[in-house]
mmCIF file of C-alpha atoms in Angstrom:
data_model
loop_
_atom_site.group_PDB
_atom_site.id
_atom_site.type_symbol
_atom_site.label_atom_id
_atom_site.label_comp_id
_atom_site.label_asym_id
_atom_site.label_seq_id
_atom_site.Cartn_x
_atom_site.Cartn_y
_atom_site.Cartn_z
ATOM 1 C CA MET A 1 5.743 4.283 25.673
ATOM 2 C CA ARG A 2 8.280 1.570 25.748
ATOM 3 C CA THR A 3 8.803 1.570 22.080
ATOM 4 C CA ARG A 4 12.113 3.328 21.092
ATOM 5 C CA TRP A 5 12.541 4.690 17.804
ATOM 6 C CA THR A 6 15.259 6.226 15.771
ATOM 7 C CA GLN A 7 14.223 8.638 13.098
ATOM 8 C CA VAL A 8 15.496 7.428 9.924
ATOM 9 C CA THR A 9 14.901 9.393 6.637
ATOM 10 C CA ALA A 10 15.481 8.461 2.971
ATOM 11 C CA ALA A 11 17.298 11.638 2.111
ATOM 12 C CA VAL A 12 20.770 10.271 2.042
ATOM 13 C CA LEU A 13 19.804 7.178 0.211
ATOM 14 C CA ALA A 14 17.716 9.172 -2.222
ATOM 15 C CA ALA A 15 20.604 11.550 -3.054
ATOM 16 C CA THR A 16 22.926 8.624 -3.546
ATOM 17 C CA LEU A 17 20.499 6.796 -5.919
ATOM 18 C CA LEU A 18 19.654 10.061 -7.824
ATOM 19 C CA ALA A 19 23.292 10.613 -8.359
ATOM 20 C CA SER A 20 23.888 7.187 -9.835
ATOM 21 C CA GLY A 21 20.332 6.663 -11.482
ATOM 22 C CA CYS A 22 19.648 8.131 -14.844
ATOM 23 C CA GLY A 23 17.270 7.391 -17.550
ATOM 24 C CA GLY A 24 18.269 5.176 -20.399
ATOM 25 C CA ASP A 25 19.909 6.681 -23.434
ATOM 26 C CA GLY A 26 17.080 5.391 -25.466
ATOM 27 C CA GLY A 27 14.651 7.462 -27.554
ATOM 28 C CA ASP A 28 15.379 5.172 -30.573
ATOM 29 C CA GLY A 29 12.533 2.687 -29.771
ATOM 30 C CA THR A 30 14.938 -0.049 -28.638
ATOM 31 C CA GLU A 31 14.274 0.050 -24.965
ATOM 32 C CA VAL A 32 11.639 0.897 -22.352
ATOM 33 C CA GLU A 33 12.422 1.952 -18.958
ATOM 34 C CA VAL A 34 9.992 1.275 -16.106
ATOM 35 C CA PHE A 35 10.350 2.733 -12.679
ATOM 36 C CA SER A 36 8.991 1.081 -9.524
ATOM 37 C CA TRP A 37 9.706 0.100 -5.926
ATOM 38 C CA TRP A 38 8.998 -3.566 -6.461
ATOM 39 C CA THR A 39 12.290 -5.206 -5.245
ATOM 40 C CA GLY A 40 11.272 -7.763 -2.759
ATOM 41 C CA GLY A 41 8.936 -10.530 -1.861
ATOM 42 C CA GLY A 42 5.908 -11.320 -4.147
ATOM 43 C CA GLU A 43 5.950 -7.863 -5.726
ATOM 44 C CA GLU A 44 9.348 -8.474 -7.279
ATOM 45 C CA ALA A 45 8.341 -11.906 -8.674
ATOM 46 C CA GLY A 46 5.205 -10.483 -10.041
ATOM 47 C CA LEU A 47 7.185 -7.816 -11.759
ATOM 48 C CA GLU A 48 9.617 -10.377 -13.182
ATOM 49 C CA ALA A 49 6.615 -12.318 -14.640
ATOM 50 C CA LEU A 50 5.425 -9.223 -16.419
ATOM 51 C CA ILE A 51 8.800 -8.396 -17.722
ATOM 52 C CA GLU A 52 9.297 -11.914 -19.072
ATOM 53 C CA ARG A 53 6.064 -11.685 -20.906
ATOM 54 C CA PHE A 54 6.861 -8.146 -22.295
ATOM 55 C CA GLU A 55 10.143 -9.539 -23.613
ATOM 56 C CA GLU A 56 8.374 -12.325 -25.227
ATOM 57 C CA ASP A 57 5.997 -9.924 -26.977
ATOM 58 C CA ASN A 58 8.581 -7.415 -27.857
ATOM 59 C CA PRO A 59 11.808 -9.244 -28.590
ATOM 60 C CA ASP A 60 13.524 -6.137 -30.162
ATOM 61 C CA VAL A 61 12.968 -3.934 -27.170
ATOM 62 C CA ASP A 62 15.353 -3.990 -24.104
ATOM 63 C CA PHE A 63 13.534 -3.803 -20.872
ATOM 64 C CA VAL A 64 15.141 -1.538 -18.285
ATOM 65 C CA ASN A 65 14.009 -2.343 -14.761
ATOM 66 C CA ALA A 66 14.686 0.854 -12.820
ATOM 67 C CA ALA A 67 13.155 -0.446 -9.550
ATOM 68 C CA VAL A 68 14.371 1.324 -6.306
ATOM 69 C CA ALA A 69 14.220 -0.484 -2.947
ATOM 70 C CA GLY A 70 12.390 0.930 0.012
ATOM 71 C CA GLY A 71 9.079 0.156 1.833
ATOM 72 C CA SER A 72 6.016 1.455 0.313
ATOM 73 C CA GLY A 73 7.974 3.456 -2.138
ATOM 74 C CA THR A 74 9.326 6.114 -0.078
ATOM 75 C CA ASN A 75 12.823 5.956 -1.389
ATOM 76 C CA ALA A 76 11.717 5.552 -4.884
ATOM 77 C CA GLN A 77 9.429 8.516 -4.857
ATOM 78 C CA ALA A 78 12.240 10.690 -3.661
ATOM 79 C CA VAL A 79 14.523 9.579 -6.575
ATOM 80 C CA LEU A 80 11.576 9.865 -9.150
ATOM 81 C CA GLU A 81 10.929 13.503 -8.048
ATOM 82 C CA GLY A 82 14.519 14.472 -8.783
ATOM 83 C CA ARG A 83 14.459 12.801 -12.163
ATOM 84 C CA LEU A 84 11.087 14.564 -13.225
ATOM 85 C CA GLN A 85 12.396 17.822 -12.052
ATOM 86 C CA SER A 86 15.494 17.347 -14.134
ATOM 87 C CA GLN A 87 13.513 16.439 -17.188
ATOM 88 C CA ASP A 88 14.844 12.882 -17.173
ATOM 89 C CA PRO A 89 11.527 10.771 -16.849
ATOM 90 C CA PRO A 90 11.384 6.970 -17.245
ATOM 91 C CA ASP A 91 9.073 5.713 -19.860
ATOM 92 C CA SER A 92 6.454 4.603 -17.289
ATOM 93 C CA PHE A 93 6.501 4.921 -13.531
ATOM 94 C CA GLN A 94 4.652 3.125 -10.780
ATOM 95 C CA GLY A 95 2.339 5.250 -8.520
ATOM 96 C CA HIS A 96 -0.502 4.577 -6.251
ATOM 97 C CA ALA A 97 -3.901 5.481 -7.951
ATOM 98 C CA GLY A 98 -5.624 8.290 -6.531
ATOM 99 C CA ALA A 99 -4.712 11.691 -4.849
ATOM 100 C CA GLU A 100 -0.924 10.703 -4.744
ATOM 101 C CA LEU A 101 -0.514 11.317 -8.403
ATOM 102 C CA GLN A 102 -2.175 14.978 -8.148
ATOM 103 C CA ASP A 103 1.109 16.671 -7.486
ATOM 104 C CA TYR A 104 2.596 15.069 -10.670
ATOM 105 C CA ILE A 105 -0.456 15.963 -12.723
ATOM 106 C CA GLU A 106 -0.486 19.529 -11.524
ATOM 107 C CA ALA A 107 3.261 19.833 -12.201
ATOM 108 C CA GLY A 108 2.647 18.701 -15.887
ATOM 109 C CA TYR A 109 4.580 15.519 -15.484
ATOM 110 C CA LEU A 110 1.877 13.175 -16.763
ATOM 111 C CA GLN A 111 -0.068 12.646 -19.840
ATOM 112 C CA PRO A 112 -3.795 11.822 -19.763
ATOM 113 C CA LEU A 113 -4.749 8.385 -20.673
ATOM 114 C CA ASP A 114 -8.318 8.788 -21.802
ATOM 115 C CA ASP A 115 -7.750 7.660 -25.385
ATOM 116 C CA PHE A 116 -5.917 4.708 -23.980
ATOM 117 C CA PHE A 117 -8.725 3.698 -21.662
ATOM 118 C CA ALA A 118 -11.206 4.041 -24.514
ATOM 119 C CA GLU A 119 -9.040 2.035 -27.071
ATOM 120 C CA GLN A 120 -8.460 -0.820 -24.516
ATOM 121 C CA GLY A 121 -12.101 -0.757 -23.176
ATOM 122 C CA LEU A 122 -10.979 -0.155 -19.649
ATOM 123 C CA GLN A 123 -13.987 1.876 -18.578
ATOM 124 C CA GLU A 124 -15.998 -1.120 -19.026
ATOM 125 C CA ALA A 125 -13.503 -3.629 -17.721
ATOM 126 C CA MET A 126 -12.962 -1.880 -14.378
ATOM 127 C CA PRO A 127 -15.454 -0.989 -11.581
ATOM 128 C CA ASP A 128 -17.040 2.402 -12.012
ATOM 129 C CA GLN A 129 -16.207 3.318 -8.383
ATOM 130 C CA LEU A 130 -12.507 2.658 -9.259
ATOM 131 C CA THR A 131 -12.319 4.785 -12.413
ATOM 132 C CA GLU A 132 -14.192 7.570 -10.619
ATOM 133 C CA GLN A 133 -11.613 7.689 -7.833
ATOM 134 C CA ILE A 134 -8.602 7.800 -10.109
ATOM 135 C CA THR A 135 -10.062 10.529 -12.361
ATOM 136 C CA TYR A 136 -8.639 13.977 -11.756
ATOM 137 C CA ASP A 137 -10.104 17.097 -13.458
ATOM 138 C CA GLY A 138 -12.049 14.959 -15.785
ATOM 139 C CA SER A 139 -9.165 12.817 -16.977
ATOM 140 C CA VAL A 140 -7.493 9.463 -16.055
ATOM 141 C CA TYR A 141 -3.621 9.515 -15.744
ATOM 142 C CA SER A 142 -2.794 6.060 -14.637
ATOM 143 C CA VAL A 143 -3.668 2.334 -15.382
ATOM 144 C CA PRO A 144 -4.475 0.319 -12.267
ATOM 145 C CA VAL A 145 -2.920 -3.140 -12.345
ATOM 146 C CA ASN A 146 -4.269 -4.328 -9.043
ATOM 147 C CA ILE A 147 -6.361 -3.792 -5.928
ATOM 148 C CA HIS A 148 -4.797 -4.267 -2.445
ATOM 149 C CA ARG A 149 -6.585 -4.441 0.869
ATOM 150 C CA SER A 150 -4.795 -2.288 3.488
ATOM 151 C CA ASN A 151 -6.843 -3.241 6.579
ATOM 152 C CA VAL A 152 -5.735 -7.066 7.141
ATOM 153 C CA MET A 153 -4.848 -8.283 10.500
ATOM 154 C CA TRP A 154 -2.365 -11.251 10.242
ATOM 155 C CA PHE A 155 -1.829 -13.531 13.206
ATOM 156 C CA ASN A 156 -0.120 -16.658 14.421
ATOM 157 C CA PRO A 157 -2.683 -19.228 15.324
ATOM 158 C CA GLY A 158 -0.366 -21.201 17.522
ATOM 159 C CA LEU A 159 0.518 -18.197 19.709
ATOM 160 C CA LEU A 160 -3.089 -17.172 20.056
ATOM 161 C CA GLU A 161 -3.861 -20.659 21.340
ATOM 162 C CA GLU A 162 -0.877 -20.535 23.641
ATOM 163 C CA ALA A 163 -2.183 -17.165 25.020
ATOM 164 C CA GLY A 164 -5.599 -18.581 25.408
ATOM 165 C CA VAL A 165 -7.198 -16.310 22.779
ATOM 166 C CA GLU A 166 -10.059 -18.471 21.289
ATOM 167 C CA SER A 167 -10.624 -16.560 18.088
ATOM 168 C CA ALA A 168 -9.312 -13.638 15.969
ATOM 169 C CA PRO A 169 -10.293 -10.200 17.543
ATOM 170 C CA GLN A 170 -13.260 -8.675 15.922
ATOM 171 C CA THR A 171 -13.247 -5.179 17.792
ATOM 172 C CA LEU A 172 -10.525 -2.902 19.083
ATOM 173 C CA ASP A 173 -11.429 -3.955 22.688
ATOM 174 C CA GLU A 174 -10.945 -7.634 21.859
ATOM 175 C CA LEU A 175 -7.683 -6.750 20.182
ATOM 176 C CA LEU A 176 -6.319 -5.075 23.200
ATOM 177 C CA GLU A 177 -7.483 -8.048 25.422
ATOM 178 C CA ALA A 178 -5.557 -10.363 23.034
ATOM 179 C CA LEU A 179 -2.466 -8.268 23.154
ATOM 180 C CA GLU A 180 -2.415 -8.312 26.909
ATOM 181 C CA ALA A 181 -2.959 -12.099 26.831
ATOM 182 C CA VAL A 182 -0.095 -12.605 24.422
ATOM 183 C CA GLU A 183 2.189 -10.453 26.532
ATOM 184 C CA ALA A 184 1.245 -12.227 29.743
ATOM 185 C CA GLU A 185 1.071 -15.831 28.631
ATOM 186 C CA THR A 186 3.972 -16.056 25.844
ATOM 187 C CA ASP A 187 7.322 -14.713 25.163
ATOM 188 C CA ALA A 188 6.172 -13.355 21.655
ATOM 189 C CA ILE A 189 5.898 -9.702 20.510
ATOM 190 C CA PRO A 190 2.122 -9.057 20.831
ATOM 191 C CA MET A 191 2.074 -6.664 17.727
ATOM 192 C CA ALA A 192 4.837 -6.404 15.301
ATOM 193 C CA VAL A 193 5.703 -3.219 13.470
ATOM 194 C CA GLY A 194 8.444 -2.140 11.113
ATOM 195 C CA ALA A 195 9.712 1.169 9.845
ATOM 196 C CA GLN A 196 7.714 4.291 10.627
ATOM 197 C CA TRP A 197 5.591 4.039 7.627
ATOM 198 C CA THR A 198 4.141 0.696 9.076
ATOM 199 C CA VAL A 199 2.909 2.699 12.062
ATOM 200 C CA ASP A 200 1.204 5.071 9.788
ATOM 201 C CA HIS A 201 -0.447 2.132 8.154
ATOM 202 C CA LEU A 202 -1.421 0.894 11.533
ATOM 203 C CA LEU A 203 -2.873 4.208 12.575
ATOM 204 C CA GLU A 204 -5.199 4.291 9.319
ATOM 205 C CA SER A 205 -6.781 0.972 10.294
ATOM 206 C CA VAL A 206 -7.316 2.095 13.899
ATOM 207 C CA LEU A 207 -9.007 5.190 12.663
ATOM 208 C CA LEU A 208 -11.244 3.164 10.387
ATOM 209 C CA SER A 209 -12.217 0.848 13.162
ATOM 210 C CA SER A 210 -12.832 3.488 15.864
ATOM 211 C CA LEU A 211 -14.724 6.032 13.546
ATOM 212 C CA GLY A 212 -16.521 3.768 11.077
ATOM 213 C CA THR A 213 -16.357 4.121 7.342
ATOM 214 C CA ASP A 214 -18.292 7.237 6.657
ATOM 215 C CA ALA A 215 -16.598 9.351 9.258
ATOM 216 C CA TYR A 216 -13.169 7.904 8.232
ATOM 217 C CA ASN A 217 -13.776 8.933 4.772
ATOM 218 C CA GLN A 218 -14.806 12.509 5.948
ATOM 219 C CA LEU A 219 -11.463 12.885 7.587
ATOM 220 C CA TRP A 220 -9.890 13.317 4.271
ATOM 221 C CA GLU A 221 -11.849 16.194 3.070
ATOM 222 C CA PRO A 222 -9.849 19.433 2.904
ATOM 223 C CA GLY A 223 -10.384 21.356 6.081
ATOM 224 C CA ALA A 224 -11.786 18.339 7.916
ATOM 225 C CA ASN A 225 -12.147 18.656 11.780
ATOM 226 C CA TRP A 226 -9.728 16.236 13.637
ATOM 227 C CA ASP A 227 -10.264 18.059 16.880
ATOM 228 C CA THR A 228 -13.195 15.976 17.960
ATOM 229 C CA PRO A 229 -13.778 13.635 20.993
ATOM 230 C CA GLU A 230 -14.299 10.726 18.414
ATOM 231 C CA VAL A 231 -10.764 11.304 16.947
ATOM 232 C CA THR A 232 -9.275 11.519 20.463
ATOM 233 C CA GLU A 233 -10.906 8.245 21.365
ATOM 234 C CA ALA A 234 -9.283 6.713 18.091
ATOM 235 C CA LEU A 235 -5.949 8.008 18.843
ATOM 236 C CA GLU A 236 -6.136 6.796 22.462
ATOM 237 C CA ALA A 237 -6.859 3.259 21.113
ATOM 238 C CA PHE A 238 -3.772 3.567 18.699
ATOM 239 C CA GLU A 239 -1.681 4.592 21.747
ATOM 240 C CA GLN A 240 -2.662 1.620 23.701
ATOM 241 C CA ILE A 241 -1.928 -0.840 20.831
ATOM 242 C CA MET A 242 1.454 0.866 20.306
ATOM 243 C CA GLU A 243 2.283 -0.049 23.999
ATOM 244 C CA TYR A 244 2.496 -3.794 22.852
ATOM 245 C CA THR A 245 4.891 -3.297 19.811
ATOM 246 C CA GLN A 246 8.429 -4.205 20.018
ATOM 247 C CA GLU A 247 11.531 -2.106 20.586
ATOM 248 C CA GLU A 248 14.125 -0.802 18.002
ATOM 249 C CA SER A 249 11.945 -1.567 14.997
ATOM 250 C CA ALA A 250 12.549 1.430 13.068
ATOM 251 C CA ALA A 251 15.392 -0.120 11.012
ATOM 252 C CA GLU A 252 13.126 -3.057 9.827
ATOM 253 C CA ASP A 253 10.672 -2.961 6.889
ATOM 254 C CA TRP A 254 7.323 -4.775 6.589
ATOM 255 C CA GLN A 255 8.769 -8.008 5.421
ATOM 256 C CA GLU A 256 10.483 -8.335 8.781
ATOM 257 C CA ALA A 257 7.379 -7.724 10.819
ATOM 258 C CA SER A 258 5.467 -10.161 8.692
ATOM 259 C CA ARG A 259 8.127 -12.790 9.026
ATOM 260 C CA ARG A 260 8.004 -12.542 12.774
ATOM 261 C CA VAL A 261 4.384 -13.462 12.668
ATOM 262 C CA SER A 262 4.801 -16.603 10.474
ATOM 263 C CA GLU A 263 7.800 -17.828 12.396
ATOM 264 C CA GLY A 264 6.120 -17.456 15.724
ATOM 265 C CA GLU A 265 8.156 -14.295 17.039
ATOM 266 C CA ALA A 266 4.993 -12.119 17.003
ATOM 267 C CA ALA A 267 1.331 -12.678 17.463
ATOM 268 C CA PHE A 268 -0.215 -9.809 15.286
ATOM 269 C CA ASN A 269 0.698 -7.619 12.503
ATOM 270 C CA ILE A 270 -1.604 -5.078 10.664
ATOM 271 C CA MET A 271 -0.297 -5.030 7.198
ATOM 272 C CA GLY A 272 -1.642 -4.930 3.559
ATOM 273 C CA ASP A 273 -2.526 -8.176 1.729
ATOM 274 C CA TRP A 274 0.765 -8.010 -0.255
ATOM 275 C CA ALA A 275 1.945 -9.886 2.846
ATOM 276 C CA ALA A 276 0.075 -13.023 1.447
ATOM 277 C CA GLY A 277 2.581 -13.188 -1.388
ATOM 278 C CA TYR A 278 5.501 -12.874 1.035
ATOM 279 C CA PHE A 279 4.187 -15.624 3.191
ATOM 280 C CA ASP A 280 3.984 -17.862 0.116
ATOM 281 C CA GLU A 281 7.626 -16.924 -0.773
ATOM 282 C CA LEU A 282 8.691 -17.903 2.891
ATOM 283 C CA GLY A 283 7.010 -21.313 2.393
ATOM 284 C CA ALA A 284 4.596 -20.570 5.275
ATOM 285 C CA THR A 285 1.287 -22.518 5.413
ATOM 286 C CA ALA A 286 -1.940 -20.727 5.678
ATOM 287 C CA GLY A 287 -4.033 -21.630 8.812
ATOM 288 C CA GLU A 288 -1.054 -23.066 10.493
ATOM 289 C CA ASP A 289 2.054 -20.567 10.371
ATOM 290 C CA TYR A 290 -0.269 -17.618 9.793
ATOM 291 C CA ASP A 291 -3.942 -16.586 9.344
ATOM 292 C CA TRP A 292 -5.878 -13.465 8.734
ATOM 293 C CA ALA A 293 -9.016 -11.393 9.350
ATOM 294 C CA PRO A 294 -10.140 -7.861 8.757
ATOM 295 C CA SER A 295 -8.472 -5.379 10.946
ATOM 296 C CA PRO A 296 -10.635 -5.487 14.231
ATOM 297 C CA GLY A 297 -13.745 -3.331 13.688
ATOM 298 C CA THR A 298 -13.544 -3.005 9.903
ATOM 299 C CA ASP A 299 -15.287 -6.173 8.679
ATOM 300 C CA GLY A 300 -17.252 -5.244 5.560
ATOM 301 C CA THR A 301 -15.083 -2.454 4.528
ATOM 302 C CA TYR A 302 -12.396 -2.653 2.006
ATOM 303 C CA MET A 303 -9.599 -0.155 2.781
ATOM 304 C CA TRP A 304 -8.244 -0.100 -0.760
ATOM 305 C CA LEU A 305 -5.215 1.004 -2.737
ATOM 306 C CA SER A 306 -4.085 0.357 -6.211
ATOM 307 C CA ASP A 307 -0.763 0.052 -7.865
ATOM 308 C CA SER A 308 -0.843 1.779 -11.395
ATOM 309 C CA PHE A 309 1.443 2.801 -14.106
ATOM 310 C CA THR A 310 1.568 6.078 -15.957
ATOM 311 C CA LEU A 311 2.685 7.795 -19.125
ATOM 312 C CA PRO A 312 5.173 10.778 -18.370
ATOM 313 C CA GLU A 313 5.362 13.739 -20.471
ATOM 314 C CA GLY A 314 8.562 13.491 -22.477
ATOM 315 C CA ALA A 315 8.744 9.679 -22.210
ATOM 316 C CA PRO A 316 11.801 8.837 -24.422
ATOM 317 C CA ASN A 317 10.308 5.839 -25.831
ATOM 318 C CA GLU A 318 6.454 6.405 -25.814
ATOM 319 C CA GLU A 319 5.414 3.708 -28.298
ATOM 320 C CA GLN A 320 7.174 1.113 -26.072
ATOM 321 C CA ALA A 321 5.670 2.635 -22.832
ATOM 322 C CA MET A 322 2.136 2.182 -24.382
ATOM 323 C CA ALA A 323 3.008 -1.410 -25.001
ATOM 324 C CA TRP A 324 3.916 -1.931 -21.402
ATOM 325 C CA LEU A 325 0.593 -0.123 -20.322
ATOM 326 C CA GLU A 326 -1.365 -2.430 -22.621
ATOM 327 C CA LEU A 327 0.153 -5.351 -20.983
ATOM 328 C CA VAL A 328 -0.437 -4.394 -17.350
ATOM 329 C CA SER A 329 -3.986 -3.359 -18.100
ATOM 330 C CA SER A 330 -4.957 -6.524 -19.897
ATOM 331 C CA ALA A 331 -6.732 -9.438 -18.200
ATOM 332 C CA GLU A 332 -3.882 -11.709 -19.080
ATOM 333 C CA GLY A 333 -1.398 -9.436 -17.537
ATOM 334 C CA GLN A 334 -3.347 -8.888 -14.342
ATOM 335 C CA ASP A 335 -3.927 -12.615 -14.048
ATOM 336 C CA MET A 336 -0.188 -13.198 -14.454
ATOM 337 C CA PHE A 337 0.967 -10.566 -11.959
ATOM 338 C CA ASN A 338 -1.636 -10.527 -9.132
ATOM 339 C CA PRO A 339 -1.479 -14.198 -7.969
ATOM 340 C CA VAL A 340 2.218 -13.771 -7.428
ATOM 341 C CA LYS A 341 2.027 -10.212 -5.949
ATOM 342 C CA GLY A 342 -0.657 -11.165 -3.523
ATOM 343 C CA SER A 343 -3.309 -8.837 -4.823
ATOM 344 C CA VAL A 344 -6.562 -9.000 -6.764
ATOM 345 C CA PRO A 345 -7.151 -7.600 -10.383
ATOM 346 C CA ALA A 346 -8.489 -4.088 -11.022
ATOM 347 C CA ARG A 347 -10.450 -5.566 -13.872
ATOM 348 C CA ASP A 348 -13.746 -7.330 -13.452
ATOM 349 C CA ASP A 349 -13.390 -9.775 -16.211
ATOM 350 C CA THR A 350 -10.237 -11.760 -15.152
ATOM 351 C CA ASP A 351 -10.289 -15.596 -14.437
ATOM 352 C CA PRO A 352 -11.128 -16.523 -10.607
ATOM 353 C CA ALA A 353 -9.501 -19.915 -11.269
ATOM 354 C CA GLU A 354 -5.995 -18.289 -11.343
ATOM 355 C CA TYR A 355 -6.567 -17.204 -7.735
ATOM 356 C CA GLU A 356 -7.744 -20.569 -6.328
ATOM 357 C CA ASP A 357 -4.268 -21.707 -5.290
ATOM 358 C CA SER A 358 -4.037 -18.986 -2.729
ATOM 359 C CA PRO A 359 -6.650 -19.267 0.114
ATOM 360 C CA TYR A 360 -6.201 -15.552 0.893
ATOM 361 C CA LEU A 361 -6.523 -14.313 -2.568
ATOM 362 C CA SER A 362 -9.543 -16.545 -3.499
ATOM 363 C CA GLU A 363 -11.279 -15.100 -0.499
ATOM 364 C CA ALA A 364 -10.201 -11.517 -1.008
ATOM 365 C CA LEU A 365 -11.309 -11.471 -4.670
ATOM 366 C CA ALA A 366 -14.840 -12.914 -3.564
ATOM 367 C CA GLU A 367 -14.975 -10.109 -1.106
ATOM 368 C CA TRP A 368 -13.985 -7.326 -3.563
ATOM 369 C CA GLN A 369 -16.453 -8.606 -6.166
ATOM 370 C CA ASP A 370 -19.209 -8.499 -3.468
ATOM 371 C CA ASP A 371 -19.403 -4.716 -3.662
ATOM 372 C CA PRO A 372 -18.085 -3.873 -0.132
ATOM 373 C CA GLU A 373 -18.038 -0.497 1.540
ATOM 374 C CA LEU A 374 -14.835 1.406 0.361
ATOM 375 C CA ALA A 375 -12.372 3.463 2.455
ATOM 376 C CA GLY A 376 -9.278 4.859 0.683
ATOM 377 C CA SER A 377 -5.911 4.263 2.223
ATOM 378 C CA PHE A 378 -4.293 7.585 3.064
ATOM 379 C CA TRP A 379 -0.759 6.223 3.477
ATOM 380 C CA HIS A 380 -0.914 4.386 0.149
ATOM 381 C CA GLY A 381 -2.099 7.520 -1.796
ATOM 382 C CA VAL A 382 -5.773 7.229 -2.342
ATOM 383 C CA THR A 383 -7.226 9.901 -0.142
ATOM 384 C CA VAL A 384 -4.358 12.469 0.201
ATOM 385 C CA GLY A 385 -1.608 14.066 -1.806
ATOM 386 C CA ASN A 386 2.137 13.827 -0.870
ATOM 387 C CA ARG A 387 2.070 17.100 1.277
ATOM 388 C CA TRP A 388 -0.888 16.109 3.508
ATOM 389 C CA LYS A 389 0.743 12.603 3.804
ATOM 390 C CA ASN A 390 4.117 13.986 4.737
ATOM 391 C CA ASP A 391 2.683 16.127 7.386
ATOM 392 C CA ILE A 392 0.924 13.222 8.942
ATOM 393 C CA ASP A 393 4.047 11.179 8.822
ATOM 394 C CA THR A 394 5.940 13.950 10.549
ATOM 395 C CA ALA A 395 3.411 14.240 13.246
ATOM 396 C CA VAL A 396 3.572 10.410 13.859
ATOM 397 C CA GLY A 397 7.370 10.549 13.979
ATOM 398 C CA LEU A 398 7.386 13.220 16.489
ATOM 399 C CA TYR A 399 4.897 11.319 18.476
ATOM 400 C CA LEU A 400 6.977 8.139 18.483
ATOM 401 C CA GLY A 401 9.708 10.277 19.922
ATOM 402 C CA ASP A 402 7.924 12.208 22.668
ATOM 403 C CA GLY A 403 4.728 10.188 23.168
ATOM 404 C CA ASP A 404 2.563 13.373 23.434
ATOM 405 C CA LEU A 405 -0.907 12.412 22.115
ATOM 406 C CA ASP A 406 -2.285 15.952 22.444
ATOM 407 C CA THR A 407 0.389 17.186 20.232
ATOM 408 C CA LEU A 408 -0.322 14.427 17.695
ATOM 409 C CA GLN A 409 -3.911 15.197 17.451
ATOM 410 C CA GLY A 410 -3.299 19.023 17.122
ATOM 411 C CA SER A 411 -0.715 18.352 14.396
ATOM 412 C CA LEU A 412 -3.080 15.991 12.502
ATOM 413 C CA HIS A 413 -5.811 18.713 12.859
ATOM 414 C CA GLU A 414 -3.565 21.367 11.500
ATOM 415 C CA ALA A 415 -2.482 19.218 8.549
ATOM 416 C CA ALA A 416 -6.071 18.811 7.529
ATOM 417 C CA GLN A 417 -6.884 22.629 7.962
ATOM 418 C CA ALA A 418 -3.792 23.431 5.808
ATOM 419 C CA GLU A 419 -5.537 21.634 2.755
#
């Protein structure tokens, strides 16, 4: 492979942040500390909108924004784990709804929110399929604020025209043909990627496309068989796509890969729909500077993930934390947050008019409400816990260094068998 990677971990940064980051000295009900990784793009703007409303509704409470930078929450999760282990929890923290939270639940770090769901009518306000998939051992432990789609292909229409690609690729074979055309006919990067986690993100869309929804979902059953010809074929497609990525991308996060598309430096990028909010922030014009389609071969399937907020055991300001959860779970709060974040609401009863200004979001909301097939994002915490996720990430990192596809498949199979 021509892509060169430098293995970078969050360990040093996490240690530094942990040393300097500590919970507030609250407990007297005068503050609420909310921990997240929303520090850039539309996600930061969406968080700021919620904070502003919370402060308006709770003028006597100081809001402590304990956000930690780092794509997809990698750095923040390392810092959070240290705080929870040292019994220094924030009042609420962000987590991906689904299997990602199981480790926290089993460690006794989270309080169940069944009573809160009942009091707020959330079982009726949210789709059954969503509440089912965030329920663990009979209880709900987090409040979803949104729904994101992971399997989105962003592309630059002008570069596709320059390369002679007449329409957005709909299959993996068409994607490979388009990547080859871009490389041959333009000076642009065919497929932009960023830090290593964006490659894991790309991998899940390729697996979904190659295997289909049912077979993809079966991969995440404990003990699933990854040592099959079908998985081999999917990984071979992944390897071919990676040949068209740029060099020395490991130091860049998802925003840089997305920017390359809207500014004409790259033709394609597979990224979640939070990129829509970032394109708006850049002032890019939909249909001109960028466009989108489902990742090739995944039309009709929503590879979903959901940002959610929790109530930790020992939260210093529990009453204020509950006020925060009430805001983020409300129709008003979700309609305030999601159009800016670049996501659709987890609730069914929000106002579609709030999303009409975004060509992407209005389309995404209609698709979500049309009851699509669902596939959980492994990287973003729906289908696997942190140990399995880390095993996959380690295997991908080794592959990026040595290019050994057989070893990658063997490691992915071992990771599934270990569950």
